[in-house]
Every structure is written in C-alpha cells, then in structure tokens.
C-alpha cells in the first residue's frame, strides 16, 4: 500500500473511531457507571491514538493522548465522569475531527495547529487532577470534594521519590507548588533540543536540580562515553499553575511528569495552640460523622458524603499507617455499618466520647477486602462481540454500490429490447420459431434481471438509525444552550430504508427537532407548573408499513397553538381573515406549511430563519414522501413522515406530444380519456370540460412545455386527455397520443439540469431512447 | 565567547554551544588534574552540562547565574 492509500485508510478509520467515540460519550453521560461503555470508549480512543502515532501527526496525537489518559482514570474509577468532562472531551473530539478533515484535504496538518492542540490537551489534563485541594482547613464537612483522589488525601497519596532531589527546605517553604520531573530522551540533542535551557526558562521557577538518569560512567569507561547521548534528569519546583508548565513543556510533554505538592502541612505541629485547636475541631467532626452514620435510615448519598469527610479528616489527625488504605479498600457502595466500624476503630486521640460505646473488633476482619472485583478492567479486552460473529460485514465504498446499481438498471432496460426483437423476427423476417425461442429466453433473463434488481435494492438499504444517531448530540447541545432539559428517545432504529430516501431526510428531521426544542418544549419550571415532568421528551419512532417507512417525531411540549397560527397567517397575508376564521383547529394547525410562515417573533439562530415547514414538506415530497402534522395544544405535537421503502422501478404512462415522448408517473394519473372537441368549453384562455359530473380544467402539455403546437385531434375529432391529480383536484393534460404504460428506472436530473423542476427525471427506454418523465405538480403550479 | 583552553584549566565564557561539548570532554580526559573556570559563563548547552556532571572536573570558580550555580555546587 503506498502512502496515499495508507493515508486514505487512516482517514476512514479515524472518522469511524471518532463517530463511535462521539456516540459512546453521549451514552456514557447518561450512564456514567457502565463499565462496558467506558471500556469501549477507552478502546476506541486508544485505537485512534495508536493510528495517529503511525503517521506522526503530533498535534492530533497530543489531544487524543490527553483524552485517553482522562478516560483511563474514569474507567478505573479514580475520576468521576461529569458534564464538565463530557464537554471537554466532546470539544476535543470535534477539534480532532477538524484536524482529520485537514489531513484528508492536504495530506498533513496545517501549521499553527500546535497551539490549539496544546490548549485542548492542557484543558483535558487539567481535569485529571480536579480542582485544587481547599486551602483552608476543613472547618465544616466539605461535600464539594475535587473529583480526583490523588490531590485530596495528602499522606495517602505519597510523594514520589524523585522529589527528594530537591532541597527539603525548599519543598516545605512552598506548599501547593508544582514539582516537575523532566527526563529528556537520549537522542534529544540531535533533535536540536536543549533540555537544560528548557528547564531554566520554565515559568515561576523556584528551584532546579539535575542528576543523571543512569549512573555516570566510571573512570575507564569515560573515554568511550558519548557525551551527546542525553542522560540528564531535571527536577524543578515552580510556583506557576500546572497548565502553564505543561504548556511550557508541550513539545516534550511525554517526557515530563508533574506532581503538585500538598497544600497544607502534613502533620500539624503538635505543640502549637492553633494546631491543637484544629485537632480538637477535627475530632469533633469525626464524632459528628460517626453520629451521622449511626442514624437509621440513612441515604446512600449521606454515606458517601460522610466517607469523603472522613477521608479528608485523615489528613488532620495522626492516623495509623494503614488507616487510609483500609478506607480505600472498602467497596464504593459500602454500607453505613462498614464505614462506621472502620471509623470507630480509628477514633483519634482527644475525641469526645461517642454515645454508643462499642469499640467493635478490628475493622480489618469485618470487611475482608474483596478488592479483586474493584480492580481496574483487565487491559484491553479484545474479546469478540458475540453477536457480530454470526454475519460477516464488508465495508464497501459507496461509489462501487452506485455503479453496480447503474449497471443493473441498464441491464433491466436492455432486456426489454428482447420482446421487441422477437416481434421484429416474426413480422419482418417471418421467423416464427426464432421469435418463440427469443421470447422463451427472455423470460429467463427477465427473471434473473429482476432478482438482481431486488438484490441491489437490498444492498442500498440502510438502517434509519444511521441518520438518527447524530441527533443525540444535536439535542444535547441545543437543549443546553436554551437551558431546557430534553431527552431524545429513538425507537425502531433498525428499520431499513433506501439510502437515497434516508440521506435527504437528515435536514428536514433536524429542522423538525429544532422546532420542537425551540418552540415546542418549554423551560423546566414552566413544564413543572403544567404538571409535566421537568425533562421534556422528543421521540423519534420508525417502522415499516407494507411498502412505506413511517417516521414519527413527537414531543410532549406545548403543541401548536391554533389561534396564534391563525393570527400569524392572516397577519402575513397568507390567507384572508374570514377564511381563517372558518377553519377548524386541525385545519388551522396545517397553516404552518404555507410558505413564508414563521411564528417566532424573535428569529433565534436555530429556527425561524426562513427554513419553514414548507421547505420540509418540499424536501420530503421530492423523495415521494408525505408529511402530516397533528397537534394537541398543551400536550404536544407529532410530525408523521411517510416514505417509500425503496426507489424501485416506477410505472409510467408514456404519452406523445408535439412529436416528443414524455412519461407521467402512474400513481398520479386518475384516468385517460378521449374528449370530443365540442365538449371542451373555452372561457377566455382557459379550457374546461365536464367529466363524471365534475368540471375539470384542461391544460395543453404543449403550452406548459412551450412546444408551440396545438394538441392533435384523432380521426373522430377527439382530444386525448390525461387526467392527473394535482393538489386535491383533478386537472386534464391535453396530449397527442397515448403510447402505453411501461416500467422504468427513474433517474433524477443531476448537475445543471437539476433546476428543471418540471421534470421528475429521465429514463432509458428499451429502444435506447431517452424518456423525459414529467413532474405534473411542478408543471401545473 | 566559548572555551579557552589554558594551561591549568578550561575557561568557559559567555554562551557555550553544543558543539563544544565533545572537545571539552576530550580535553578533560587528557588532563592530569582537569579543572574548569566558570566565572564568566552565562549559559551552557545541556550537553556541556552533562560533560561537567559526568567527568566531574574541579571547579575553580562557579558561575554567577543562580540556577547553574546551584546545580554545579550540588554536584
């Protein structure tokens, strides 16, 4: 595989990874403790990081690496997942997607990406340590503990041994400072790096020590020593915040380890009065926690909060060596009794006597440490997903499938020439036997071609879930922006429909959802006042009904207000006032489909920007679908889309007019009829006739298409009228001849021709000619 | 502004660049009583610092720059 092929493959896989990651991030937000989800997420990020490493896309790798470290902590349980983390990760993944786009376009990342990527990486790493430990001593139980466990419990964390290189007095004099260990790689000099200079110029530097990573060579070996292989280890102390230091060392961040010194002194000075005071207070708090835990019944949240407080208090008492460890050994959901037992065993010196005087047996025996279960998930499980083993999946480029479909379409059309040939053989060449054999062979070929047609239609079927997936992110972001609480429920995402039907749906669906979010669902307090749950629900349900796919989008918001809609329609001059008054409520709601309608007084940047429901309806009808809206005021609104299951063969009636052939889709035709010229009534420019007791307007196709000829009458003086359904009425098209019905594969017009809305598309006929298929709706408007 | 190799010691002055590290190392290995004078040294490259830490010559004078001074004094 050459370089460009490799790069294309990388882009494809990276995009897949990012999509999976995005999906998982949303799921994890709903379910932060699901270990499988977290592991899956971590695996995807890890794979992405590995791929980036192959190509030396450093900015991308940096961001992904930071994300991976963050997720590793989350999945091992030492960091709690929260919306802050989610936001940071989503942003970082968005940025990564942009970088991938750059790589796809230019083959490399644009210069200047270093800065931005370092910022994202730093933002992610800043979340690793959570907020700094509270500077003031815990005067009251501190419920708001920083999410990370490392920074909190001072002695429990343990300072790394490389810290000893620095002067102890220096360390003691600067609590809360950041110590950095920088171990440059041996070849760094050849990369033009000067680690000494980099260390000297670090921001806020308080002290710097240098030693060798490996011992320096002794006497005889010095002659062979290569002074250009870097063996330095630099340890510095800085008063600058950690993100600043990480920014400074961003180019070599993998060679750098930071450690934040604990804020307050480890063990309070036993002699001082201030510390005695604090100690007493700490003991009181300890007793308070014990009393709290002894209460019945007790909520799990209270147990957790008491546990946190006890852990914090450990820093202030002089604990037994393994006290902290015993606390950590308790499983997360340890019941109050277990915690109580442990805490009582450690009543600090000078604590007021506890009401219940039980000093229960050594805490250790009570909970025997089933720690194995709580251990981090074992590495990267490469276990196969059991369901995926049953059917193999191929990834195929879309163009290949489209090409196959085109070829099969041509085959379907080409086979149609055989009956024509058979007829010629019989009539022109007097070969009846030959004609019979051709017809026999034609039936065989026909059957095979139709099977191929069905098969390729199946290949093009996609589950609708692929379009619905991206809505999760949309709903989350917009609902946050608007300050509303909304959840998205998706049903029937495995329902399949043709690719060409699903893809144009994305934009209309997005618009409908935005409408619901913006105008439909109210703010949480308003909803609660109405007796609804504070979180609104938008539901997208898809199902198959005979040969259609039905997609329903419903919300439980305020619904459409018929009065407001009526007023607005009248205001905008879309409908006269008296007509508006005569509409029922259901009919009034349908007014929002009128072009030029938008009820939002302030055009938010989401909807109401001229992308009205009429555009949605047009988009849906363009793919032969239909839209219906129903709403109950105060209860919610439902939009129902009905779509064709597949773009199969279309049945058309072929007509001739002014010497040209045209096709008209059969499902729009009411009837074909011949009307005598005398039965046509002319009034000014309009022609009408009476059919089955109703007046039907007549339009000449030649006029509509500007073909410049008059409709031809047949031998009996009759005109050929093709009656089609237009809106809710019938209209008669005057044509010259009817040429019969035919099955064709309709191909929409593309490129510069797509602006010709009068035509639904083209098709190839059996004799090789091109048939223009009309779109009567557009033609007659 | 580099290294002057005198009879008793090597004087590192100004900014000492990476290329000088090798020469300095060779010179120090050949001396019976290797010594360096850093009184006028403003900055040296990491490789040069590495040479000083590995070969441990006698330091006739410490540099003024505080960080470098601290590191060399401790060595």
Short mmCIF file of C-alpha atoms in Angstrom, two decimals, chain A residues 37-240:
data_model
loop_
_atom_site.label_atom_id
_atom_site.label_comp_id
_atom_site.label_asym_id
_atom_site.label_seq_id
_atom_site.Cartn_x
_atom_site.Cartn_y
_atom_site.Cartn_z
CA UNK A 37 -19.41 1.52 27.84
CA UNK A 38 -16.37 3.07 29.44
CA UNK A 39 -14.11 0.30 28.27
CA UNK A 40 -15.48 0.51 24.78
CA UNK A 41 -14.94 4.24 24.74
CA UNK A 42 -11.42 3.88 26.02
CA UNK A 43 -10.66 1.25 23.39
CA UNK A 44 -11.80 3.50 20.58
CA UNK A 45 -9.71 6.38 21.83
CA UNK A 46 -6.73 4.13 22.30
CA UNK A 47 -7.03 2.82 18.76
CA UNK A 48 -7.26 6.34 17.43
CA UNK A 49 -4.17 7.35 19.34
CA UNK A 50 -2.27 4.37 18.02
CA UNK A 51 -3.21 5.20 14.45
CA UNK A 52 -2.13 8.79 14.87
CA UNK A 53 1.20 7.65 16.18
CA UNK A 54 1.89 5.72 12.97
CA UNK A 55 1.70 8.88 10.97
CA UNK A 56 3.45 11.31 13.23
CA UNK A 57 0.51 13.69 13.41
CA UNK A 58 1.76 15.17 16.63
CA UNK A 59 -0.94 17.77 17.38
CA UNK A 60 -3.65 15.19 16.83
CA UNK A 61 -1.87 12.59 18.88
CA UNK A 62 -1.40 15.02 21.72
CA UNK A 63 -5.07 15.79 22.05
CA UNK A 64 -6.10 12.17 21.73
CA UNK A 65 -3.47 11.09 24.20
CA UNK A 66 -4.78 13.55 26.76
CA UNK A 67 -8.28 12.22 26.19
CA UNK A 68 -7.04 8.69 26.62
CA UNK A 69 -5.36 9.47 29.93
CA UNK A 70 -8.53 11.09 31.15
CA UNK A 71 -10.68 8.15 30.14
CA UNK A 72 -8.26 5.71 31.67
CA UNK A 73 -8.78 7.36 35.02
CA UNK A 74 -12.52 7.39 34.55
CA UNK A 75 -12.74 3.75 33.70
CA UNK A 76 -10.53 2.71 36.58
CA UNK A 77 -12.83 4.59 38.89
CA UNK A 78 -10.41 7.19 40.18
CA UNK A 79 -12.10 10.05 38.35
CA UNK A 80 -15.79 10.77 38.28
CA UNK A 81 -17.45 11.47 34.97
CA UNK A 82 -19.32 14.72 34.89
CA UNK A 83 -20.72 17.18 32.40
CA UNK A 84 -17.52 19.23 32.58
CA UNK A 85 -15.52 16.21 31.45
CA UNK A 86 -18.08 15.44 28.79
CA UNK A 87 -17.92 18.94 27.38
CA UNK A 88 -14.13 18.96 27.30
CA UNK A 89 -13.96 15.55 25.63
CA UNK A 90 -16.60 16.42 23.06
CA UNK A 91 -14.78 19.61 22.20
CA UNK A 92 -11.50 17.79 21.90
CA UNK A 93 -13.09 15.22 19.59
CA UNK A 94 -14.63 17.95 17.46
CA UNK A 95 -11.22 19.52 17.14
CA UNK A 96 -9.74 16.16 16.21
CA UNK A 97 -12.40 15.78 13.51
CA UNK A 98 -11.35 19.14 12.09
CA UNK A 99 -7.72 18.04 12.04
CA UNK A 100 -8.72 14.86 10.23
CA UNK A 101 -10.50 16.98 7.64
CA UNK A 102 -7.30 18.94 7.15
CA UNK A 103 -5.34 15.75 6.75
CA UNK A 104 -7.79 14.48 4.18
CA UNK A 105 -7.63 17.68 2.20
CA UNK A 106 -3.96 18.48 2.36
CA UNK A 107 -2.29 15.28 3.42
CA UNK A 108 -0.96 16.92 6.57
CA UNK A 109 -1.99 19.19 9.38
CA UNK A 110 -1.89 22.93 8.79
CA UNK A 111 0.92 24.74 10.60
CA UNK A 112 -0.20 26.59 13.67
CA UNK A 113 -2.20 23.65 14.95
CA UNK A 114 0.36 23.12 17.71
CA UNK A 115 -1.00 25.89 19.87
CA UNK A 116 -4.63 24.98 19.67
CA UNK A 117 -3.98 21.30 20.17
CA UNK A 118 -1.81 22.03 23.19
CA UNK A 119 -4.63 24.09 24.64
CA UNK A 120 -7.11 21.31 24.21
CA UNK A 121 -4.68 18.80 25.65
CA UNK A 122 -3.93 21.06 28.59
CA UNK A 123 -7.64 21.59 29.21
CA UNK A 124 -8.14 17.84 29.32
CA UNK A 125 -5.15 17.25 31.56
CA UNK A 126 -6.26 19.97 33.93
CA UNK A 127 -9.34 17.87 34.61
CA UNK A 128 -7.12 14.95 35.58
CA UNK A 129 -6.33 16.46 38.93
CA UNK A 130 -9.64 18.11 39.57
CA UNK A 131 -9.87 21.33 41.49
CA UNK A 132 -7.04 22.06 43.90
CA UNK A 133 -7.46 20.88 47.47
CA UNK A 134 -9.16 23.52 49.66
CA UNK A 135 -6.61 25.92 51.06
CA UNK A 136 -8.49 26.49 54.29
CA UNK A 137 -8.63 23.73 56.88
CA UNK A 138 -11.92 21.78 56.79
CA UNK A 139 -13.98 23.91 59.19
CA UNK A 140 -17.14 22.07 58.18
CA UNK A 141 -17.60 18.85 56.32
CA UNK A 142 -16.61 19.58 52.77
CA UNK A 143 -19.12 17.97 50.42
CA UNK A 144 -17.57 19.50 47.36
CA UNK A 145 -14.51 17.31 47.14
CA UNK A 146 -12.42 17.52 43.99
CA UNK A 147 -13.21 14.62 41.69
CA UNK A 148 -9.73 13.18 41.64
CA UNK A 149 -8.48 11.14 44.52
CA UNK A 150 -4.81 11.91 44.10
CA UNK A 151 -4.76 15.55 45.06
CA UNK A 152 -7.03 15.21 48.06
CA UNK A 153 -5.71 12.94 50.81
CA UNK A 154 -2.22 14.25 51.45
CA UNK A 155 -0.26 11.48 53.13
CA UNK A 156 -2.35 8.80 51.49
CA UNK A 157 -1.15 9.84 48.01
CA UNK A 158 2.55 9.70 48.88
CA UNK A 159 5.08 11.98 47.21
CA UNK A 160 7.21 10.41 44.51
CA UNK A 161 10.78 9.64 45.46
CA UNK A 162 12.31 11.81 42.75
CA UNK A 163 11.04 14.73 44.77
CA UNK A 164 13.85 14.11 47.27
CA UNK A 165 16.39 15.53 44.85
CA UNK A 166 15.08 18.95 45.66
CA UNK A 167 16.08 20.63 48.85
CA UNK A 168 13.66 19.65 51.63
CA UNK A 169 13.54 23.17 53.00
CA UNK A 170 12.61 24.44 49.56
CA UNK A 171 9.76 21.95 49.37
CA UNK A 172 8.48 22.83 52.80
CA UNK A 173 8.59 26.53 52.04
CA UNK A 174 6.29 26.24 49.05
CA UNK A 175 3.21 24.19 49.73
CA UNK A 176 0.99 23.82 46.68
CA UNK A 177 3.85 24.40 44.27
CA UNK A 178 4.28 22.11 41.31
CA UNK A 179 7.28 19.82 41.02
CA UNK A 180 8.24 18.71 37.56
CA UNK A 181 10.49 15.84 36.59
CA UNK A 182 11.83 16.12 33.10
CA UNK A 183 13.62 13.13 31.65
CA UNK A 184 14.66 14.03 28.12
CA UNK A 185 15.07 11.18 25.69
CA UNK A 186 18.64 10.19 24.85
CA UNK A 187 18.55 11.47 21.29
CA UNK A 188 17.18 14.89 22.14
CA UNK A 189 20.40 16.75 21.39
CA UNK A 190 20.21 15.53 17.83
CA UNK A 191 16.72 16.96 17.55
CA UNK A 192 18.15 20.33 18.41
CA UNK A 193 16.67 20.36 21.89
CA UNK A 194 18.42 21.80 24.91
CA UNK A 195 16.71 20.38 27.98
CA UNK A 196 18.74 22.47 30.34
CA UNK A 197 17.58 25.65 28.67
CA UNK A 198 14.02 24.47 28.57
CA UNK A 199 14.10 23.73 32.28
CA UNK A 200 15.80 27.03 33.16
CA UNK A 201 13.17 29.02 31.32
CA UNK A 202 10.17 27.33 32.93
CA UNK A 203 7.70 29.83 34.35
CA UNK A 204 7.72 30.55 38.06
CA UNK A 205 10.85 28.53 38.72
CA UNK A 206 11.76 28.25 42.38
CA UNK A 207 14.49 25.66 42.28
CA UNK A 208 16.16 23.25 39.91
CA UNK A 209 18.22 20.14 40.46
CA UNK A 210 19.97 17.94 37.95
CA UNK A 211 21.24 14.40 38.13
CA UNK A 212 21.90 11.51 35.81
CA UNK A 213 19.11 9.12 34.87
CA UNK A 214 21.66 6.32 34.79
CA UNK A 215 24.84 6.44 36.86
CA UNK A 216 27.66 8.32 35.17
CA UNK A 217 30.34 6.06 33.69
CA UNK A 218 33.27 5.36 36.00
CA UNK A 219 36.92 6.17 35.24
CA UNK A 220 37.94 3.79 32.45
CA UNK A 221 34.62 3.95 30.62
CA UNK A 222 34.72 7.70 30.31
CA UNK A 223 36.93 7.53 27.29
CA UNK A 224 34.24 5.70 25.36
CA UNK A 225 31.36 7.71 26.69
CA UNK A 226 29.28 9.57 24.13
CA UNK A 227 28.58 12.99 25.57
CA UNK A 228 25.81 13.55 23.06
CA UNK A 229 23.52 10.87 24.42
CA UNK A 230 21.45 12.75 26.92
CA UNK A 231 21.42 11.22 30.36
CA UNK A 232 20.17 14.19 32.32
CA UNK A 233 17.25 14.17 34.69
CA UNK A 234 15.99 17.58 35.68
CA UNK A 235 13.73 18.18 38.63
CA UNK A 236 12.35 21.63 39.18
CA UNK A 237 9.92 23.33 41.52
CA UNK A 238 7.66 26.06 40.23
CA UNK A 239 5.03 28.37 41.61
CA UNK A 240 3.26 28.53 38.28
#
